[in-house]
Tab-separated table of C-alpha atoms in Angstrom:
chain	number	residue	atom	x	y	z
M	25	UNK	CA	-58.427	-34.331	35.530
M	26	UNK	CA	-55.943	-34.562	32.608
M	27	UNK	CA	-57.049	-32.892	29.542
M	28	UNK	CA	-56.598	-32.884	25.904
M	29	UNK	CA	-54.823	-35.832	25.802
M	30	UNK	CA	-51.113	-34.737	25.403
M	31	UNK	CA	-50.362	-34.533	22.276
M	32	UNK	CA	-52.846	-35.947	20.410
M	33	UNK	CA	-53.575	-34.383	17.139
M	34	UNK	CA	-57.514	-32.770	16.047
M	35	UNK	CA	-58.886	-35.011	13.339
M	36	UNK	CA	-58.588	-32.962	10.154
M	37	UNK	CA	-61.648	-31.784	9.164
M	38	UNK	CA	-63.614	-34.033	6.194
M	39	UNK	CA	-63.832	-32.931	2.893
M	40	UNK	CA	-67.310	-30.683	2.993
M	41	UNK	CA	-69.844	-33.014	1.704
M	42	UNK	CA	-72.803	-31.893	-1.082
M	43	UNK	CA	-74.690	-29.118	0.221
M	44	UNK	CA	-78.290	-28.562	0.844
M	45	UNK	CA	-77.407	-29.922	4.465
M	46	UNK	CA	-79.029	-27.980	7.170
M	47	UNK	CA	-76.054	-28.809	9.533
M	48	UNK	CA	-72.679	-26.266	9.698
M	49	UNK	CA	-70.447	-28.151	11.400
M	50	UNK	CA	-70.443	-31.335	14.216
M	51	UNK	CA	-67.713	-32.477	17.476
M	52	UNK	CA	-67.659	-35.540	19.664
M	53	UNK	CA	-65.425	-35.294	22.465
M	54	UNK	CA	-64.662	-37.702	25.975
M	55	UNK	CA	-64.906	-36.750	28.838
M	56	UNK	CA	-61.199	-35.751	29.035
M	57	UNK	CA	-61.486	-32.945	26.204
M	58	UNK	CA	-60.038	-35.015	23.333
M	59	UNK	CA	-61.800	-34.624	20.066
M	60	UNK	CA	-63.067	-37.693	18.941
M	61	UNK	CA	-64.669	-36.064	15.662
M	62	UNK	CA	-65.198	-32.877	13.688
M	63	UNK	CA	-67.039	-32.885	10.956
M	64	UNK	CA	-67.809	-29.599	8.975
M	65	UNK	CA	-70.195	-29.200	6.360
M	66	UNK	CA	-70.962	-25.524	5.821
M	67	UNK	CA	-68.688	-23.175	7.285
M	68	UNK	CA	-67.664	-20.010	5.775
M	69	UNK	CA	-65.773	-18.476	8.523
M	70	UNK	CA	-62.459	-20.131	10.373
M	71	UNK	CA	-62.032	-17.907	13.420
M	72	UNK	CA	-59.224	-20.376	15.153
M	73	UNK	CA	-57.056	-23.146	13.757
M	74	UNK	CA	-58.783	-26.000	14.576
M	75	UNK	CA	-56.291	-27.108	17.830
M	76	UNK	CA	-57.742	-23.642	19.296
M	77	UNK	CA	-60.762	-24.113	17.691
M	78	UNK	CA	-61.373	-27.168	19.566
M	79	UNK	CA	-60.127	-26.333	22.736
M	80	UNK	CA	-62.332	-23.125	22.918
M	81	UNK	CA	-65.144	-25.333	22.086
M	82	UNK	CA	-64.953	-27.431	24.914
M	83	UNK	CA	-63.646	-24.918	27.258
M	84	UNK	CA	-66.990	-23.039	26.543
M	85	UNK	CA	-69.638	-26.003	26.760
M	86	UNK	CA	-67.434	-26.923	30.536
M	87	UNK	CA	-67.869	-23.420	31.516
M	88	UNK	CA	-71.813	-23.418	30.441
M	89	UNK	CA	-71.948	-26.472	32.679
M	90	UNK	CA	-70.574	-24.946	35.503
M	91	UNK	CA	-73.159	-21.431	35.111
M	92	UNK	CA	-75.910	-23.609	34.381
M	93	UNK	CA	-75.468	-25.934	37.632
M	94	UNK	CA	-74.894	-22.860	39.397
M	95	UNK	CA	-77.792	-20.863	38.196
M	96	UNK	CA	-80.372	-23.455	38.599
M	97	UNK	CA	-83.517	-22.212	40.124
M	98	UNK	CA	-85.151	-24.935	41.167
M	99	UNK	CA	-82.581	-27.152	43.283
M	100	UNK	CA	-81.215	-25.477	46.404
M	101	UNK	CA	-78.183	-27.114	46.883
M	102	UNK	CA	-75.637	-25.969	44.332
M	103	UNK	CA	-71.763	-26.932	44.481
M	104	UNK	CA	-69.255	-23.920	44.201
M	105	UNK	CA	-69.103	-22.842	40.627
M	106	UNK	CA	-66.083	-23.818	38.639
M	107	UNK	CA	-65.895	-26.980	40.693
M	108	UNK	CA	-66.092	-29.752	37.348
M	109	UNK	CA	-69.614	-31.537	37.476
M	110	UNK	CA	-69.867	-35.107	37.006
M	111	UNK	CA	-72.155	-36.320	33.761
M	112	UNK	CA	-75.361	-35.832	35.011
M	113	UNK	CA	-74.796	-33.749	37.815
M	114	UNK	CA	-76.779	-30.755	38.598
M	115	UNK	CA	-78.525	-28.634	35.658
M	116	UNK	CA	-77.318	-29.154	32.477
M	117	UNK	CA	-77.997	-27.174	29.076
M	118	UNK	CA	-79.602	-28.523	26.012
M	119	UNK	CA	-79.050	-26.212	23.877
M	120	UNK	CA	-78.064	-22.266	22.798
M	121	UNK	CA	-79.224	-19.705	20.401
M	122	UNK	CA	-77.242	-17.043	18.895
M	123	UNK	CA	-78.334	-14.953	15.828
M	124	UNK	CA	-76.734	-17.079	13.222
M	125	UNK	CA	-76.416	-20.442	14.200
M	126	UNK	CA	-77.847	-22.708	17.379
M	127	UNK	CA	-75.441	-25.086	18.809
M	128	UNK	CA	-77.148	-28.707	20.501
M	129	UNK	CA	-75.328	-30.531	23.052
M	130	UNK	CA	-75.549	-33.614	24.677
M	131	UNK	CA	-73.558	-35.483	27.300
M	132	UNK	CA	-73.705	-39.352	28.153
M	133	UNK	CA	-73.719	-41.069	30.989
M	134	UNK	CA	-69.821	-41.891	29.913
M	135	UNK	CA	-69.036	-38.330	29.034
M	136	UNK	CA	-69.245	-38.439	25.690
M	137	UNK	CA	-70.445	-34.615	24.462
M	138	UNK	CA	-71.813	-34.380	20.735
M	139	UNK	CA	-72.109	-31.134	19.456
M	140	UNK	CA	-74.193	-29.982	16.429
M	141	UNK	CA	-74.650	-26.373	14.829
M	142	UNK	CA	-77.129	-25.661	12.803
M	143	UNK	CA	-78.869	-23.142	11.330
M	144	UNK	CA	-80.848	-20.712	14.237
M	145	UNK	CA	-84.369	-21.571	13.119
M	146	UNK	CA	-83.385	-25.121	14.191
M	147	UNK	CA	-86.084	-27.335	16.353
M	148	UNK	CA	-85.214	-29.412	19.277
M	149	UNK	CA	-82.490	-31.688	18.267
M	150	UNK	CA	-82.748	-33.556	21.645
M	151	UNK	CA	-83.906	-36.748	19.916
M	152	UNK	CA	-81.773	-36.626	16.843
M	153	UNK	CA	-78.315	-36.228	19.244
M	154	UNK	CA	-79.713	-39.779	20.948
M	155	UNK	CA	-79.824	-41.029	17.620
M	156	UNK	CA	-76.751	-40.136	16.618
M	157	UNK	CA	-74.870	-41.526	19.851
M	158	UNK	CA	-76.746	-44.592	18.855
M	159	UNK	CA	-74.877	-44.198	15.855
M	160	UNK	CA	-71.810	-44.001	17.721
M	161	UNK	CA	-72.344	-46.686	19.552
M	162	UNK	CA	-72.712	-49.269	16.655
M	163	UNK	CA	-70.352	-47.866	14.386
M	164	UNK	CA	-67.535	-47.132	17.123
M	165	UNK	CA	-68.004	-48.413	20.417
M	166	UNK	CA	-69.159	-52.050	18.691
M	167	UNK	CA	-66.080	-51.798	16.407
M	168	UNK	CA	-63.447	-54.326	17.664
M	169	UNK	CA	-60.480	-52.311	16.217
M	170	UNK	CA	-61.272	-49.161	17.809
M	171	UNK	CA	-58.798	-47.619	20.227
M	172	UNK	CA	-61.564	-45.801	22.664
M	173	UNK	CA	-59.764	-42.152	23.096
M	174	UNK	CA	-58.675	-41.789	20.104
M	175	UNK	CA	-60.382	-40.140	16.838
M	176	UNK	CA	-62.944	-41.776	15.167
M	177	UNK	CA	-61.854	-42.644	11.192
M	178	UNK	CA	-64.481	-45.177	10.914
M	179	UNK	CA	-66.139	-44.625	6.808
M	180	UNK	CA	-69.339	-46.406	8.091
M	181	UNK	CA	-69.852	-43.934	10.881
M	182	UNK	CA	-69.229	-41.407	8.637
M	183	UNK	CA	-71.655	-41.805	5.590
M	184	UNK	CA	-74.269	-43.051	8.062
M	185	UNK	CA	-73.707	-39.576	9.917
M	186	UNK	CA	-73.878	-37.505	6.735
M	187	UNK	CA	-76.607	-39.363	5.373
M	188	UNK	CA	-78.956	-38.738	8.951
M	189	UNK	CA	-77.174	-35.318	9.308
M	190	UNK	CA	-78.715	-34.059	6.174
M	191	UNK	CA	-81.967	-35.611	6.930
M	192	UNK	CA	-82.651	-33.525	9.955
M	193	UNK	CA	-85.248	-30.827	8.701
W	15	UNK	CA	-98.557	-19.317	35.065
W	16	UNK	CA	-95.406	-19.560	33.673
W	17	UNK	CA	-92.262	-17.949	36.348
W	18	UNK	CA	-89.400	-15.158	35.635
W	19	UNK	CA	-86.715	-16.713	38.589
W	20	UNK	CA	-84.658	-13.552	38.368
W	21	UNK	CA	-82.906	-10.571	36.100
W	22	UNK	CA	-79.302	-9.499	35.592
W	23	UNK	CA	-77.742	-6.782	33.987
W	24	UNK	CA	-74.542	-6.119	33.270
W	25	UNK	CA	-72.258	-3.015	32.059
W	26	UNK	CA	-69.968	-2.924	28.591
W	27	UNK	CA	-66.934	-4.975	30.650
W	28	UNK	CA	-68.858	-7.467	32.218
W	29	UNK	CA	-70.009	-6.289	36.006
W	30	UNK	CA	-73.484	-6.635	37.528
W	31	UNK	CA	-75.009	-3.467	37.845
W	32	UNK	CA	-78.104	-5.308	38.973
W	33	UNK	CA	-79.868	-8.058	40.109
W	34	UNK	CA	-83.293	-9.122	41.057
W	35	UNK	CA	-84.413	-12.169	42.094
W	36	UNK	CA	-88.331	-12.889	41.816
W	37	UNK	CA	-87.991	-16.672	43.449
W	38	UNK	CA	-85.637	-18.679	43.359
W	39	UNK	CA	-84.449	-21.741	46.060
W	40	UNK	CA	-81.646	-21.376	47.486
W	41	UNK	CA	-79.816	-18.281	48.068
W	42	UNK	CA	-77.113	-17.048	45.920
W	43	UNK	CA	-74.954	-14.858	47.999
W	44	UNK	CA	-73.983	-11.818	46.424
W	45	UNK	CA	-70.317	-13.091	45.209
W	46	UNK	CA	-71.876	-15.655	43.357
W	47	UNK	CA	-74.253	-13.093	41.420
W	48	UNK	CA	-71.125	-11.631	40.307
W	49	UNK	CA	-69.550	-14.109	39.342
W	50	UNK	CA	-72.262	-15.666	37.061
W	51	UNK	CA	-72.593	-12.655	35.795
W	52	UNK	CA	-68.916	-12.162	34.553
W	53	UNK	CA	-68.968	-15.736	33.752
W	54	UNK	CA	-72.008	-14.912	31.552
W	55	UNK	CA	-70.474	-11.718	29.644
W	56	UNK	CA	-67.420	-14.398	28.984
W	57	UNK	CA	-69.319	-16.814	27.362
W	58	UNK	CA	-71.082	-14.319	25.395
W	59	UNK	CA	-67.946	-13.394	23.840
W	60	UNK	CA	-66.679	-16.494	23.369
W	61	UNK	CA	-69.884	-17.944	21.365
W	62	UNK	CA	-69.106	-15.207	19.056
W	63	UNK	CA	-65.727	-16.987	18.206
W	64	UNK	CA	-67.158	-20.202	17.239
W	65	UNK	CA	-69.690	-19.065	15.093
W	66	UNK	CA	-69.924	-20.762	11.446
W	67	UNK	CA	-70.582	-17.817	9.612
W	68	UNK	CA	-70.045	-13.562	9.788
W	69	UNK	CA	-71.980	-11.401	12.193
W	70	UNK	CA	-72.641	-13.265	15.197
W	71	UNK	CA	-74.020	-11.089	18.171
W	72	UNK	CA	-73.503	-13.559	20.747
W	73	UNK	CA	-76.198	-15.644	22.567
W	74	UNK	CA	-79.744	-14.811	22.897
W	75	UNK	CA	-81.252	-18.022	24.161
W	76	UNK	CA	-79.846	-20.953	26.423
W	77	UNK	CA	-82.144	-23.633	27.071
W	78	UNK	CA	-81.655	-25.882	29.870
W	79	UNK	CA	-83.060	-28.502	31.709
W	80	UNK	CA	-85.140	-26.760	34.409
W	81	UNK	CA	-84.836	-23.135	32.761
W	82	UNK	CA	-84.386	-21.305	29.744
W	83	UNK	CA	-81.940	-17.794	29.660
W	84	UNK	CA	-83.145	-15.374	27.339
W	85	UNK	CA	-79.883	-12.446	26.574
W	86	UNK	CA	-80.820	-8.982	24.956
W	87	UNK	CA	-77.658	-7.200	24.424
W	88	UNK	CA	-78.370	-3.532	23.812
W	89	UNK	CA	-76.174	-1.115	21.053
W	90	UNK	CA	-73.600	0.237	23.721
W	91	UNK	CA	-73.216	-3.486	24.671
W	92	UNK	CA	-75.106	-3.784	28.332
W	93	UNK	CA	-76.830	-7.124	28.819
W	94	UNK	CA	-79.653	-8.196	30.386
W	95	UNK	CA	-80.821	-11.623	30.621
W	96	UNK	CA	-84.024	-13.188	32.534
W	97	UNK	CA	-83.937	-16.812	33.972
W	98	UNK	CA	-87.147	-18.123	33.282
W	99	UNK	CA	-89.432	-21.394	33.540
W	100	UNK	CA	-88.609	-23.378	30.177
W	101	UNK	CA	-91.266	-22.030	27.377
W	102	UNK	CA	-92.064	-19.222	29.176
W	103	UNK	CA	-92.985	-16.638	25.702
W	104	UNK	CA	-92.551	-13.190	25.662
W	105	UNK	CA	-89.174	-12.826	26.955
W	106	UNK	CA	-88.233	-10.893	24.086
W	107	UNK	CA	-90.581	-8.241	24.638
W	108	UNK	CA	-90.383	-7.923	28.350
W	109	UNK	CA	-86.486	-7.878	27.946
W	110	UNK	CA	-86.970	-4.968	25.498
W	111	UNK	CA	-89.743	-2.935	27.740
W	112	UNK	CA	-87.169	-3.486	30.190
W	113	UNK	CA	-84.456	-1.862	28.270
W	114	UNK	CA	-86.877	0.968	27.873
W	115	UNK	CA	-86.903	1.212	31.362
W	116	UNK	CA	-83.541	1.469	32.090
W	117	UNK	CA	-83.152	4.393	29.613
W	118	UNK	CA	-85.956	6.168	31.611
W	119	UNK	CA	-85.652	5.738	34.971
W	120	UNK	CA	-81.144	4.914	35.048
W	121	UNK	CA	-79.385	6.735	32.048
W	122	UNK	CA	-81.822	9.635	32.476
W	123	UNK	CA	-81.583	10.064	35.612
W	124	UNK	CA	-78.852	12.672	36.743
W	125	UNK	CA	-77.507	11.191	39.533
W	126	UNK	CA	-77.087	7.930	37.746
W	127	UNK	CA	-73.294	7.493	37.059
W	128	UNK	CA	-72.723	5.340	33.964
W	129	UNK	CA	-71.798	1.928	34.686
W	130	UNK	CA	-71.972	1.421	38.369
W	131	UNK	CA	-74.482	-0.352	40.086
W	132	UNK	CA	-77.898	0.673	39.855
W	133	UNK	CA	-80.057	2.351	42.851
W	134	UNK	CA	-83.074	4.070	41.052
W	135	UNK	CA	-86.482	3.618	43.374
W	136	UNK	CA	-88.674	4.254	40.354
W	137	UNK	CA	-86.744	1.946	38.011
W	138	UNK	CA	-87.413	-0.887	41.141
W	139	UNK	CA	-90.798	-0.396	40.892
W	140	UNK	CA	-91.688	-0.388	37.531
W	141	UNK	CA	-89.553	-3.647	36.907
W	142	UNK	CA	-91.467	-5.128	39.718
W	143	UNK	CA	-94.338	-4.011	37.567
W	144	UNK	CA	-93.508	-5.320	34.613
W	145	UNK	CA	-92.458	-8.586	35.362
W	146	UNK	CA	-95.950	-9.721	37.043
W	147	UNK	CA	-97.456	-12.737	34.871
W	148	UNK	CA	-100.436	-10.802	34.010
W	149	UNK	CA	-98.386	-7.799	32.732
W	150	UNK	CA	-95.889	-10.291	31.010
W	151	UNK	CA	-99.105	-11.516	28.846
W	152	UNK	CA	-99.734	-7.967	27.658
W	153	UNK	CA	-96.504	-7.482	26.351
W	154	UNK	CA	-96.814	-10.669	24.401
W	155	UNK	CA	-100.182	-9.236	22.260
């Protein structure tokens, strides 16, 4: 599986749009680890630059795939952990709480994986990640120009993202 | 009733000290609890790096498909999680009573040596107490 797309460089993040938005930051990424989109809204603290940033991202949500599929209680035939999962393939996680922020996930059929932090008090965001990949999908996938791997710079997508984005309670 | 599928802890760098498993299909052989577990106390760390703002502790709730992970992390830094049936309430609490445990029956126990995996009888059987539905309830009033 080739990953992170040789040299492709990170979208740089967007200018942080009027606050009062619930969200902190958001990625998309394909199913070979490139980021498609980051968008950041409300973050105070840079740990990583955002290559690293990125890559531990990803790296983490892969590696939660791999212990979830593993740790499922309920099916008893589990692959070998570490081994990657297909989309869709054994137990998947929705989401993760920490103290100060919860992070939603959500994997397509295709492999795309949006990402969304919010604040921890957050409800499920289940529904609102299937909206935005319907998003996606009219704004990108429809979008004749669009190079499908590469990052997203479409202004559409982008003010129809931060418009939902800040409508989510 | 709503299940508890099985308990870890783990010490300061990451090994299972212990692990009880209340139900689940399919065996995990003992290799695999280990590794899960280090796999765990990696992740843990790691969701500290990506957090947005100051003072993240790390994970305290993973929800997944067909179960939910609830992580206490105690002051010297060992962690025990439950893997539960999703919506199962009270983990919190039990998690915490169970923390209370382990200082009673483990740490104050003088053959206990710090760290290593845990053999206590009485700690066995109060956990097996405590993690009974109806007792589970109790905790939650």
């Amino acid at each position: 599986m080739q990953f992170f797309g040789g040299s492709e460089i990170s979208p740089s993040p967007q200018v942080p749009t009027a606050s009062g938005n619930n969200a902190h930051m958001m990625y998309v990424f394909n199913r070979n680890g490139v980021c498609l989109l980051y968008k950041e809204w409300n973050r105070p603290l840079h740990t990583l630059n955002p290559q690293q940033d990125h890559k531990l991202m990803f790296g983490l949500l892969f590696s939660l795939k791999s212990l979830t599929a593993k740790m499922d209680p309920v099916n008893a035939d589990k692959g070998n952990l570490g081994v990657p999962q297909l989309p869709g393939q054994g137990c998947s996680f929705h989401s993760f709480r920490t103290n100060t922020y919860k992070l939603s996930f959500m994997e397509t059929p295709s492999g795309i994986k949006i990402i969304l932090v919010t604040h921890p008090k957050t409800g499920d965001l289940r529904e609102s990640m299937k909206y935005i990949y319907g998003l996606y999908v009219e704004y990108v996938v429809k979008n004749p120009i669009y190079n499908p791997g590469s990052p997203i710079k479409s202004e559409l997508f982008n003010t129809a993202l931060d418009q939902y984005v800040r409508s989510i309670s | 009733m709503a299940a508890i599928y099985s308990l870890y802890i783990i010490n300061k760098s990451g090994g299972l000290i212990f692990y009880k498993d209340c139900g689940t299909k399919g065996r995990m052989d003992t290799n695999d609890c280990l590794r899960v577990a280090s796999l765990w106390h990696s992740m843990h760390a790691i969701s500290q790096q990506l957090s947005p703002v100051n003072g993240c502790s790390g994970i305290e709730l993973l929800q997944a498909d067909t179960f939910d992970l609830h992580c206490f992390q105690s002051l010297p830094g060992t962690k025990f999680f439950v893997v539960c049936e999703p919506g199962t309430p009270h983990m919190e609490s039990l998690l915490r009573y169970i923390y209370e445990l382990y200082t009673d029956y483990v740490l104050k126990n003088p053959f206990y040596e710090i760290e290593m995996p845990i053999r206590c009888e009485l700690f066995d059987i109060n956990l097996t107490q405590a993690v009974q539905s109806d007792r589970v309830a109790l905790l939650g009033r």
